[in-house]
PDB file of C-alpha atoms and ligand atoms in Angstrom:
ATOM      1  CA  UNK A   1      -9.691 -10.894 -14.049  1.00  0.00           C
ATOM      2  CA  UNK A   2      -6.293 -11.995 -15.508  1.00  0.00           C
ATOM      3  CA  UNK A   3      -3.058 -13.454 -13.648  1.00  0.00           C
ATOM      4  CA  UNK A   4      -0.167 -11.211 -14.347  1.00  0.00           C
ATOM      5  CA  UNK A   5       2.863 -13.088 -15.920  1.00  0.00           C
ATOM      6  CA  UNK A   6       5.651 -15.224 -13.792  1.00  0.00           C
ATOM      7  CA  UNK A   7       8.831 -13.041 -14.176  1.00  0.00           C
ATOM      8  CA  UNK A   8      12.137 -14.114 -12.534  1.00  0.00           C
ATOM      9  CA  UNK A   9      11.446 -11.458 -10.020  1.00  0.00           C
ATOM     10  CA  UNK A  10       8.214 -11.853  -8.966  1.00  0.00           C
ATOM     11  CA  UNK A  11       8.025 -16.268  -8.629  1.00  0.00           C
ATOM     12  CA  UNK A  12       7.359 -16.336  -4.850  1.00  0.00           C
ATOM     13  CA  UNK A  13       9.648 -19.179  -3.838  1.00  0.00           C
ATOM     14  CA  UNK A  14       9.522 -19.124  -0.188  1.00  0.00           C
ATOM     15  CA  UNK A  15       6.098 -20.769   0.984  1.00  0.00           C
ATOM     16  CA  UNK A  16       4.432 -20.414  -3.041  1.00  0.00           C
ATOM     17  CA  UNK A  17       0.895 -21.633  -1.668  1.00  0.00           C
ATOM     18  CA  UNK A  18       1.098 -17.977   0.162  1.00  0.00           C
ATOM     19  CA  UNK A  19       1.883 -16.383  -3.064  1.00  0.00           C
ATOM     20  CA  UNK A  20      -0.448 -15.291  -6.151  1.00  0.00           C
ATOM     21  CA  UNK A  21      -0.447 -13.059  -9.604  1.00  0.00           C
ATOM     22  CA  UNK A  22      -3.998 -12.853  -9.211  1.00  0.00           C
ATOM     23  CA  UNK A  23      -4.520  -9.305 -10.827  1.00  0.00           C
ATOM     24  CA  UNK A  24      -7.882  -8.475  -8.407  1.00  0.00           C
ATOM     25  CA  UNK A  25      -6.253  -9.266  -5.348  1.00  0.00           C
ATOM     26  CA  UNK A  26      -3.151  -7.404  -5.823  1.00  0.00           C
ATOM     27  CA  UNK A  27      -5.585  -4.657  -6.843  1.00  0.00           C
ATOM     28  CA  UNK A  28      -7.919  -5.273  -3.724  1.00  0.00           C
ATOM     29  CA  UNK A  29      -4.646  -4.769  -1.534  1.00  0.00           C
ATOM     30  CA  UNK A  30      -2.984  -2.397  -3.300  1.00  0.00           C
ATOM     31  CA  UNK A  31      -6.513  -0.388  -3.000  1.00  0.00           C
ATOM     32  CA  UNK A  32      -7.099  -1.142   0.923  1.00  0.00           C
ATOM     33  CA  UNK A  33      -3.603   0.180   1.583  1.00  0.00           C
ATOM     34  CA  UNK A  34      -3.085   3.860   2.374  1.00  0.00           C
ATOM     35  CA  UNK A  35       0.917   3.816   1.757  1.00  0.00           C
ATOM     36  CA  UNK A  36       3.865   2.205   0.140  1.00  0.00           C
ATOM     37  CA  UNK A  37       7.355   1.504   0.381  1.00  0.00           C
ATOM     38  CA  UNK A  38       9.254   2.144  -2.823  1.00  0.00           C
ATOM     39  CA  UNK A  39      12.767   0.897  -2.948  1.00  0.00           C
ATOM     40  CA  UNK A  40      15.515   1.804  -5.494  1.00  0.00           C
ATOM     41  CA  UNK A  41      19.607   1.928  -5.533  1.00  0.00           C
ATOM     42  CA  UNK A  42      21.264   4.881  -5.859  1.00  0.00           C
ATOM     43  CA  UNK A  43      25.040   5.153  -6.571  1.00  0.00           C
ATOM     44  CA  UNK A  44      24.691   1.124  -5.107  1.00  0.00           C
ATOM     45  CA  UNK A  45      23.199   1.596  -2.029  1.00  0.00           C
ATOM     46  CA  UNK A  46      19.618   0.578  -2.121  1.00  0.00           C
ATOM     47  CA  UNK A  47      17.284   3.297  -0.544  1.00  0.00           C
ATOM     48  CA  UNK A  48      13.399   2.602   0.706  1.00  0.00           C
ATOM     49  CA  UNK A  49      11.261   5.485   1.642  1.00  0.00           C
ATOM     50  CA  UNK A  50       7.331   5.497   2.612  1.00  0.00           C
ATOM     51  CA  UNK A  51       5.047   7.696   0.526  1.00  0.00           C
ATOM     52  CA  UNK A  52       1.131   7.761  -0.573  1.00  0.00           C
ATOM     53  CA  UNK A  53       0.035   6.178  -3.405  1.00  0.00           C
ATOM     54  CA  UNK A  54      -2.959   6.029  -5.569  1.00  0.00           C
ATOM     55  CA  UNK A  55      -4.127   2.982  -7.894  1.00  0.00           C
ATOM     56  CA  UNK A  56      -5.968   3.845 -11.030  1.00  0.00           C
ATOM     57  CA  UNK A  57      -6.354   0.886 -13.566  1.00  0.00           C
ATOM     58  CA  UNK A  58      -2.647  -0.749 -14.116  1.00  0.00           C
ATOM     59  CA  UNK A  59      -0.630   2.064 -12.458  1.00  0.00           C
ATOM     60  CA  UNK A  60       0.750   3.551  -9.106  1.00  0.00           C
ATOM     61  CA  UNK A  61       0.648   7.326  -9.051  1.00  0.00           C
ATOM     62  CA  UNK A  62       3.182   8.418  -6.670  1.00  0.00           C
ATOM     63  CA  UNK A  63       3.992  12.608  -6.125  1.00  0.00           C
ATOM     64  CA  UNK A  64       6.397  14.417  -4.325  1.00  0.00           C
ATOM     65  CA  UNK A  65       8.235  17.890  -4.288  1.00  0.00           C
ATOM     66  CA  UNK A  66       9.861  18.804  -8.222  1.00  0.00           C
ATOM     67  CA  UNK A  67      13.146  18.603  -6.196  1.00  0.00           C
ATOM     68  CA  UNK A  68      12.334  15.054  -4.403  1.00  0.00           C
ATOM     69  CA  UNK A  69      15.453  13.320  -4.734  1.00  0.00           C
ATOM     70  CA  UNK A  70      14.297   9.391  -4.842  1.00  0.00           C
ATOM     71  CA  UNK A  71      11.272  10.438  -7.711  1.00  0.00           C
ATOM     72  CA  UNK A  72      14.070  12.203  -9.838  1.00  0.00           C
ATOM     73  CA  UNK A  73      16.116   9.400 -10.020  1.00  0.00           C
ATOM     74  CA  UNK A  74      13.168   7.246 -10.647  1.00  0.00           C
ATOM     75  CA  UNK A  75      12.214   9.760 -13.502  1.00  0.00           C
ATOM     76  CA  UNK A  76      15.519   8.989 -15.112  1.00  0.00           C
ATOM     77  CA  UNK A  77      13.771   5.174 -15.686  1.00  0.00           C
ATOM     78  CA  UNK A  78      15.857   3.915 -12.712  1.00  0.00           C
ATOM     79  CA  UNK A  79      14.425   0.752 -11.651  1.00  0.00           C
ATOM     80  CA  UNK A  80      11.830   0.676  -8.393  1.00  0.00           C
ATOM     81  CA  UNK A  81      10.679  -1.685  -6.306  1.00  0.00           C
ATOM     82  CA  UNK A  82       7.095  -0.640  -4.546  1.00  0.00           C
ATOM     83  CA  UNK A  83       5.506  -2.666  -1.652  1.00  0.00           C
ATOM     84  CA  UNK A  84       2.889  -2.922   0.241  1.00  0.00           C
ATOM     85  CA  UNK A  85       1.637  -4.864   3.096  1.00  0.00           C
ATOM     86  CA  UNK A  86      -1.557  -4.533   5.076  1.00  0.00           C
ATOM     87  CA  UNK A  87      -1.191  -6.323   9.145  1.00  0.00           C
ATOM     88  CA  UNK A  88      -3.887  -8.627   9.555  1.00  0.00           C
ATOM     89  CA  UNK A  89      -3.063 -10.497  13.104  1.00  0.00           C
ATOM     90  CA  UNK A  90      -0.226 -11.198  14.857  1.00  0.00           C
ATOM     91  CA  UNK A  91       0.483 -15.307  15.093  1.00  0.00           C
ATOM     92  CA  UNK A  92       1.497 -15.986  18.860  1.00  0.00           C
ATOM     93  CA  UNK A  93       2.745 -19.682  18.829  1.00  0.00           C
ATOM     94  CA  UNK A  94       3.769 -22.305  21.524  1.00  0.00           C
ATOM     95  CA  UNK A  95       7.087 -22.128  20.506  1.00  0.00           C
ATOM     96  CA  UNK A  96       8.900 -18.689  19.919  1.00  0.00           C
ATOM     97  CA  UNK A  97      10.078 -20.116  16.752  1.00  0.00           C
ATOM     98  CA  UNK A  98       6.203 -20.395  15.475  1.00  0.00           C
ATOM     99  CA  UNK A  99       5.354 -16.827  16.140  1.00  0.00           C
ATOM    100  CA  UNK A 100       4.101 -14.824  12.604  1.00  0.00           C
ATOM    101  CA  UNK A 101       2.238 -12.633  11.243  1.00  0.00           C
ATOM    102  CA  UNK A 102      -0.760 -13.401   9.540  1.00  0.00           C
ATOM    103  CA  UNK A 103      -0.556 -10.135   6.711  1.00  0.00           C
ATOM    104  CA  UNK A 104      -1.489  -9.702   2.368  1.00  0.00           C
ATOM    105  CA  UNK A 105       0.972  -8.122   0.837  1.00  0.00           C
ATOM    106  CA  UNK A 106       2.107  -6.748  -2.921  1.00  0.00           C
ATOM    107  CA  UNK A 107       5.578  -6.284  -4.214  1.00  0.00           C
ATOM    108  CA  UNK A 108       5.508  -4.713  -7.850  1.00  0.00           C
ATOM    109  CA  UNK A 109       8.785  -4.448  -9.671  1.00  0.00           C
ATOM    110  CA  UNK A 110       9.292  -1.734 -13.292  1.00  0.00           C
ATOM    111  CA  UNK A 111      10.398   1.931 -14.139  1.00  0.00           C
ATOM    112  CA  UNK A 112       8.101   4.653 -13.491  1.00  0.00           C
ATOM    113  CA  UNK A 113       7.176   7.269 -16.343  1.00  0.00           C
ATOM    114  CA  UNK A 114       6.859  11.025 -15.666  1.00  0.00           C
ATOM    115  CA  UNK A 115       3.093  12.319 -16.179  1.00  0.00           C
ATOM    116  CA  UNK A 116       4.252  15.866 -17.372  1.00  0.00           C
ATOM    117  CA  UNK A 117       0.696  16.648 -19.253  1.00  0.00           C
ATOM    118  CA  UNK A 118      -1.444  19.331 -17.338  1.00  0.00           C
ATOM    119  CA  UNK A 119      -4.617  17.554 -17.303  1.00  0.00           C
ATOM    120  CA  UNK A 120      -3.153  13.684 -16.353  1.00  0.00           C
ATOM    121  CA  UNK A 121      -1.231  15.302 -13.907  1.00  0.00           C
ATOM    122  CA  UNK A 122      -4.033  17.102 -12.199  1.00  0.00           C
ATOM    123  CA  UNK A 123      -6.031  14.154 -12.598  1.00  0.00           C
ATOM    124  CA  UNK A 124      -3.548  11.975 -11.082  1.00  0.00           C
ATOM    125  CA  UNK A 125      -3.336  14.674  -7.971  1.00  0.00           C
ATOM    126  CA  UNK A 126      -6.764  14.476  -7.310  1.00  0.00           C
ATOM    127  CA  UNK A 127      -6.979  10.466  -7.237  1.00  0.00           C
ATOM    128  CA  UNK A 128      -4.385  10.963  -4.826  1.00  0.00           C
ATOM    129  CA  UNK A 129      -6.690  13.488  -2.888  1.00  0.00           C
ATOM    130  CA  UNK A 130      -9.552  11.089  -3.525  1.00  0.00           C
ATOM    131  CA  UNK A 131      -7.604   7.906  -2.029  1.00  0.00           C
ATOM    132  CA  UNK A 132      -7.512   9.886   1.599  1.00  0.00           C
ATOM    133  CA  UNK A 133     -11.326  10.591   1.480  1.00  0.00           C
ATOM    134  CA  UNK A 134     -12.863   9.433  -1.572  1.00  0.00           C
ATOM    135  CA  UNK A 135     -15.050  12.643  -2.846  1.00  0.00           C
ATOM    136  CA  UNK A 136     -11.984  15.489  -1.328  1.00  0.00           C
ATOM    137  CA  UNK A 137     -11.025  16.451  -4.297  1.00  0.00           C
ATOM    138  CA  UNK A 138     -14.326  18.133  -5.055  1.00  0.00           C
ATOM    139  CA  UNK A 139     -13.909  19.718  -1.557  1.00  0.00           C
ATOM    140  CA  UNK A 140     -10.594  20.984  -1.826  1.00  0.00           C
ATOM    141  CA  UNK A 141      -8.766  23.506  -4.022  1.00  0.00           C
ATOM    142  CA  UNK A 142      -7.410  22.375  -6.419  1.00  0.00           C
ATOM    143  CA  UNK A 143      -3.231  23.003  -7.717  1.00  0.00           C
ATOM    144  CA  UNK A 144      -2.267  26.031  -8.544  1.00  0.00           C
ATOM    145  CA  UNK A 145      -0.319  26.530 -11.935  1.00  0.00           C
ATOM    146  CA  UNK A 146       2.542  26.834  -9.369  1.00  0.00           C
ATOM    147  CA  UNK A 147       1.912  24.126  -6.759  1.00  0.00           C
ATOM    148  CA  UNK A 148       1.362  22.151  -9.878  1.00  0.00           C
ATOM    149  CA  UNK A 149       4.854  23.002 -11.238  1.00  0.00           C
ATOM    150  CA  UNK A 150       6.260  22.155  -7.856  1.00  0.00           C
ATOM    151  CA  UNK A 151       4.808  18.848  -7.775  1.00  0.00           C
ATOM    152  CA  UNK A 152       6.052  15.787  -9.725  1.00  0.00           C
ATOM    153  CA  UNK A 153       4.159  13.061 -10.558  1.00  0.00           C
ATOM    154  CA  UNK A 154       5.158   9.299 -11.629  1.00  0.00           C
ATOM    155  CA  UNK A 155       3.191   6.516 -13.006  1.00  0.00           C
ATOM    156  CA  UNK A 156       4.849   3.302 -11.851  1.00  0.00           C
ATOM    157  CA  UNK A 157       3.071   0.531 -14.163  1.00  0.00           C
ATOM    158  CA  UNK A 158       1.634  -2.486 -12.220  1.00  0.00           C
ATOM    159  CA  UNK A 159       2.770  -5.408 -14.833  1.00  0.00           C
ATOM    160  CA  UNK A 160       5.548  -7.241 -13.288  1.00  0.00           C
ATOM    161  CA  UNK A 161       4.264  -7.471  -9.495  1.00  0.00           C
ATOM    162  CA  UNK A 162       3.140 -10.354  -7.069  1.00  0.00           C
ATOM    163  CA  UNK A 163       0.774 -10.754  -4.109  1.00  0.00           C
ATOM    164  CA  UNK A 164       1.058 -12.938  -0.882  1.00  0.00           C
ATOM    165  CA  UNK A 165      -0.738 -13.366   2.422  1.00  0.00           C
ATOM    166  CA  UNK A 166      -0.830 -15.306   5.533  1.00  0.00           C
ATOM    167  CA  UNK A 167      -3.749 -16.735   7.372  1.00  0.00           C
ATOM    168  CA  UNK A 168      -4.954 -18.949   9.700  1.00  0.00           C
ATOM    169  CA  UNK A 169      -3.559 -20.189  13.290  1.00  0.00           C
ATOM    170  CA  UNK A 170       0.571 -20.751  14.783  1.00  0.00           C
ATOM    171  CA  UNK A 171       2.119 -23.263  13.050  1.00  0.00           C
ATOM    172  CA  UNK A 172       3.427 -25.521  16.446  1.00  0.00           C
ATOM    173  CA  UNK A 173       5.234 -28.609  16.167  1.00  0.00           C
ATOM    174  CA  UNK A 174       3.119 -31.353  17.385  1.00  0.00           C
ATOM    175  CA  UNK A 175       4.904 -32.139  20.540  1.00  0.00           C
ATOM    176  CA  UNK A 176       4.295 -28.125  21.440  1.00  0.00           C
ATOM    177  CA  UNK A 177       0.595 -28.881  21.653  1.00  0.00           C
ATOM    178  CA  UNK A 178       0.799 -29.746  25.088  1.00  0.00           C
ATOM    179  CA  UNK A 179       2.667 -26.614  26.395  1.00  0.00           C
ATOM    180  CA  UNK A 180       0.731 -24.570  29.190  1.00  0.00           C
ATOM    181  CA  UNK A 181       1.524 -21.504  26.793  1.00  0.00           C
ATOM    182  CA  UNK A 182      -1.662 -19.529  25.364  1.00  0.00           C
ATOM    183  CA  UNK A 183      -1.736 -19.406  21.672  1.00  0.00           C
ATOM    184  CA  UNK A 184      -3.556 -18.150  19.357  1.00  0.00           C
ATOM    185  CA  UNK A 185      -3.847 -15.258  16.892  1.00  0.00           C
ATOM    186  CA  UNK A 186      -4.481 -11.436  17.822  1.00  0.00           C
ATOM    187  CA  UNK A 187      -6.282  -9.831  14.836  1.00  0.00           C
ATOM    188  CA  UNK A 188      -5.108  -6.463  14.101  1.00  0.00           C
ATOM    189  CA  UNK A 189      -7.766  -4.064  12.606  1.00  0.00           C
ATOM    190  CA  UNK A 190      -6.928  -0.246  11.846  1.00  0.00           C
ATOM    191  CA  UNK A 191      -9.752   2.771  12.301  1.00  0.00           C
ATOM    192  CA  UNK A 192     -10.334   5.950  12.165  1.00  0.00           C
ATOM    193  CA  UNK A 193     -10.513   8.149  15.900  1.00  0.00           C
ATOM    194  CA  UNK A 194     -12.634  11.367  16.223  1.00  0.00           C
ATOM    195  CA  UNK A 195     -11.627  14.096  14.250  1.00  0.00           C
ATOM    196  CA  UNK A 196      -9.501  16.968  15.029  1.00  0.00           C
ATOM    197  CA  UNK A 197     -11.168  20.313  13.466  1.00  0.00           C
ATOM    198  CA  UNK A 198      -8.333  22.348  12.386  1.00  0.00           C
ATOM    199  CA  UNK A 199      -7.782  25.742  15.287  1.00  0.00           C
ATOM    200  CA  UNK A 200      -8.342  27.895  12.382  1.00  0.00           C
ATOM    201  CA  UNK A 201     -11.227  26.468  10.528  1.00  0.00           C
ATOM    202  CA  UNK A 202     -13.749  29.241   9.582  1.00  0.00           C
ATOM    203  CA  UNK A 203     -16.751  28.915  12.905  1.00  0.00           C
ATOM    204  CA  UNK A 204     -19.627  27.069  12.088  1.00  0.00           C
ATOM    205  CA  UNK A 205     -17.602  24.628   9.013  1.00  0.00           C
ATOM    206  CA  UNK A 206     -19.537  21.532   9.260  1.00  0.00           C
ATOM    207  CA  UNK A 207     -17.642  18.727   8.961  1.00  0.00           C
ATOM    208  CA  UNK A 208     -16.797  17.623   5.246  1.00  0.00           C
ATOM    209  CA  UNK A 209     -18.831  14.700   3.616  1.00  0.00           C
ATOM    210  CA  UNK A 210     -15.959  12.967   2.428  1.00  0.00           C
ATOM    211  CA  UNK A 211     -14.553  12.493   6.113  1.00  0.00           C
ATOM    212  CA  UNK A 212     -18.283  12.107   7.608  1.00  0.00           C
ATOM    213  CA  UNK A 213     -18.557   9.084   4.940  1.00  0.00           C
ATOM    214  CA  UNK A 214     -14.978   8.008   5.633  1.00  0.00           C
ATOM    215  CA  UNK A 215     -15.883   7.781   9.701  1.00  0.00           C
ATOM    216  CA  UNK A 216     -19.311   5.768   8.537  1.00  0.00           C
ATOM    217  CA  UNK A 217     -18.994   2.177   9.836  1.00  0.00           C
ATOM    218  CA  UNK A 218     -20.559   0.874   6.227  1.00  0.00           C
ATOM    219  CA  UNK A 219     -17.872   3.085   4.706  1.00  0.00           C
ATOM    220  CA  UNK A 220     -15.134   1.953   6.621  1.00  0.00           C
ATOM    221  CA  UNK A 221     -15.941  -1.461   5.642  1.00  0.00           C
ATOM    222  CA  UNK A 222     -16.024  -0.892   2.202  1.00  0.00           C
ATOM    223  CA  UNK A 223     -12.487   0.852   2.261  1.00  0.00           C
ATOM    224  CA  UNK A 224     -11.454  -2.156   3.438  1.00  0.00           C
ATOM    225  CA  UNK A 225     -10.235  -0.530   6.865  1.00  0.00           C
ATOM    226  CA  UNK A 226     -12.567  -3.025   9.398  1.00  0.00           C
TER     227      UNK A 226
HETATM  228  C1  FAD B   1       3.976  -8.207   7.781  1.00  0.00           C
HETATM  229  C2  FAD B   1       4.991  -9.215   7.268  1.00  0.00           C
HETATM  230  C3  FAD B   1       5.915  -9.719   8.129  1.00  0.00           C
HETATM  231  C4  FAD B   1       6.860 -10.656   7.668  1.00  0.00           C
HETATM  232  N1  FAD B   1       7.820 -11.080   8.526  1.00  0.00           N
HETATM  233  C5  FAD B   1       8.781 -11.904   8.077  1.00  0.00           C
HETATM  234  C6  FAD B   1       9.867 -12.273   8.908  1.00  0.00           C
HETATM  235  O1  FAD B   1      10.003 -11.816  10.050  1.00  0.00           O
HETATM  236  N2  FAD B   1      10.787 -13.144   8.414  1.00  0.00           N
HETATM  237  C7  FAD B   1      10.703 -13.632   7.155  1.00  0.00           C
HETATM  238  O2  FAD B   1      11.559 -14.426   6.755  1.00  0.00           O
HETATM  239  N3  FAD B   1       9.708 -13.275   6.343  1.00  0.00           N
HETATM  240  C8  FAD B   1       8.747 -12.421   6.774  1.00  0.00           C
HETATM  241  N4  FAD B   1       7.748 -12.030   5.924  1.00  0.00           N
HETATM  242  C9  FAD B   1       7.702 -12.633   4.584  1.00  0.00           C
HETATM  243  C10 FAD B   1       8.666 -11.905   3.649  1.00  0.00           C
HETATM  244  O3  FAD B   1       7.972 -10.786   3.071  1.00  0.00           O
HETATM  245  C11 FAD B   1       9.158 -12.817   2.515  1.00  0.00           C
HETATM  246  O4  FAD B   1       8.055 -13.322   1.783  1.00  0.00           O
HETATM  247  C12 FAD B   1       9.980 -13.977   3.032  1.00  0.00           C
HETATM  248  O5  FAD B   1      10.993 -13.507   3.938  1.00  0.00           O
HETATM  249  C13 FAD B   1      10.679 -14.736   1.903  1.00  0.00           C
HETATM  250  O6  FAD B   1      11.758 -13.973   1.415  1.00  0.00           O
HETATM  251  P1  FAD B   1      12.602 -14.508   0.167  1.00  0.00           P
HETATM  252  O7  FAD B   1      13.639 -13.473  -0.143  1.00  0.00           O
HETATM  253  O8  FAD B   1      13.024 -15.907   0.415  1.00  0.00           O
HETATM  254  O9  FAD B   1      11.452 -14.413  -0.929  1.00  0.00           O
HETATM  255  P2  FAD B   1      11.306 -15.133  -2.324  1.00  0.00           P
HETATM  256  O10 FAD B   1      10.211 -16.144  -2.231  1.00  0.00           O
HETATM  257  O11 FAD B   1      12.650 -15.578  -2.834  1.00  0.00           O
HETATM  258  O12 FAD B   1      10.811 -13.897  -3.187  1.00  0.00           O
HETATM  259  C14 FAD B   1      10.689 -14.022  -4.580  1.00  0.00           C
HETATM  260  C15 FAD B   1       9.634 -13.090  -5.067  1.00  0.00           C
HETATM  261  O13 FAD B   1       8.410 -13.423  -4.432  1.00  0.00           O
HETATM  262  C16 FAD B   1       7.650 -12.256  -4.213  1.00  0.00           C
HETATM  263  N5  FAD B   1       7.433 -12.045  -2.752  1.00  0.00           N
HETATM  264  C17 FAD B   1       8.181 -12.482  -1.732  1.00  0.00           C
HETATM  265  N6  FAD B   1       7.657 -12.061  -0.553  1.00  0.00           N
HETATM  266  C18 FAD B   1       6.564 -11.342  -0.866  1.00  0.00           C
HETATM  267  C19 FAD B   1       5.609 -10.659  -0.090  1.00  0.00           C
HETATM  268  N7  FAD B   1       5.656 -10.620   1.269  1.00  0.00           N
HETATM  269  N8  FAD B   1       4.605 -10.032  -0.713  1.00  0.00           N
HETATM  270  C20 FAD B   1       4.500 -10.046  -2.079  1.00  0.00           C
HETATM  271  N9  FAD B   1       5.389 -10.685  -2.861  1.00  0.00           N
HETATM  272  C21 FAD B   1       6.408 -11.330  -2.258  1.00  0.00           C
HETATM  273  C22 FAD B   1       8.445 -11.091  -4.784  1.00  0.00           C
HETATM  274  O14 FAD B   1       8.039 -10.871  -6.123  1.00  0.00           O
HETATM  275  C23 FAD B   1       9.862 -11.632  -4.730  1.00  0.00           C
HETATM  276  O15 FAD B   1      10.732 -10.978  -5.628  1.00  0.00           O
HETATM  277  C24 FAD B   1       6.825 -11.089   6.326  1.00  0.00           C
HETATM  278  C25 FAD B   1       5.869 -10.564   5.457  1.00  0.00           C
HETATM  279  C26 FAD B   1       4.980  -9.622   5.916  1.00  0.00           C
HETATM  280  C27 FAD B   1       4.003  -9.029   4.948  1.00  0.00           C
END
């Protein structure tokens, strides 16, 4: 796959052998990630708020309530900032000066477009349904006419954007070495826990096969959640 072009924005120049335009593995992170931060100024003062997210192809899909303040303003082409970072290990060093994270992370810059159209936008809802537990869309109900009016939904295009990670052990000055401090490098893995059947599920609801894939070790590996 392609490198996405070096903007002034997106040239990482703080450690650049961390950093990478490599279009499959800001994909593969923006994909293992289950939410972003999206960032944009309003009146001057810069705002960042956490919401879910959906890849398909070159675009974030990002919803909210019709009324959501921060998508409105994005609707009116402000420009947004969207990151996201995925904790791999935390980096304990000799020194407390060494200590890092060990993380891949995206950072995509551009204007998001409404997707006003009936059918994109339902489409677009259920790729977000599909992103929790690939297959729930099928599962659920789908919008209403009026839970569809209620919800808007941006495309935020993934063309100016740049990718960076962290690995391997602390970083300690040579004459650290000989410290009696442990160091080393914690990995940090996420998982699913045993569900919790809603108190007013209908008796005998088996358990959907989206979440009984979603809790299958295979499954989890291939969502990237380890
Ligand atoms: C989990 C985590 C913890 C971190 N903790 C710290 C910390 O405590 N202190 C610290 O200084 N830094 C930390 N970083 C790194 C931080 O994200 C910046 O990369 C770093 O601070 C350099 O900032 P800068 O403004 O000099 O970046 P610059 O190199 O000037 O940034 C230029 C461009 O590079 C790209 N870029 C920069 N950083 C990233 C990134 N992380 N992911 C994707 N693209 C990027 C963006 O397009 C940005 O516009 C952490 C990163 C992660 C993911």
């Amino acid at each position: 796959m392609s490198e996405l072009p070096l903007t002034p924005l997106t040239r990482v120049r703080r450690h650049p052998e961390r950093g990478s335009h490599d279009l499959e593995l800001i994909y593969r992170i923006l994909d293992e990630a289950y939410l972003c931060h999206v960032a944009f100024v309003y009146e001057g003062q810069p705002i960042v708020l956490p919401m879910a997210y959906v890849r398909v192809d070159d675009r974030l899909y990002l919803h909210g309530s019709s009324k959501n303040h921060m998508l409105n303003v994005l609707a009116q082409g402000a420009p947004a900032c969207a990151e996201v970072t995925l904790l791999d290990g935390l980096v304990l060093a000799r020194s407390q000066f060494s200590h890092s994270m060990n993380y891949r992370s995206v950072v995509v810059f551009g204007r998001a477009q409404v997707i006003a159209e009936a059918s994109a936008k339902r489409a677009a809802l259920a790729a977000l349904c599909d992103r929790l537990a690939p297959g729930r869309s099928r599962e659920a109900r789908a919008p209403s006419e009026s839970e569809l009016k209620a919800t808007l939904v941006l495309a935020l295009p993934v063309h100016e954007a740049s990718a960076k990670q962290r690995r391997g052990p602390a970083l300690d000055d040579d004459e650290d070495l000989s410290s009696p401090c442990w160091a080393g490098v914690l990995p940090f893995t996420q998982s699913f826990a045993a569900p919790e059947p809603d108190a007013q599920l209908q008796p005998g609801t088996p358990l959907a096969t989206s979440v009984r894939r979603l809790l299958e070790p295979r499954s989890r590996g291939a969502q990237g959640l380890e």
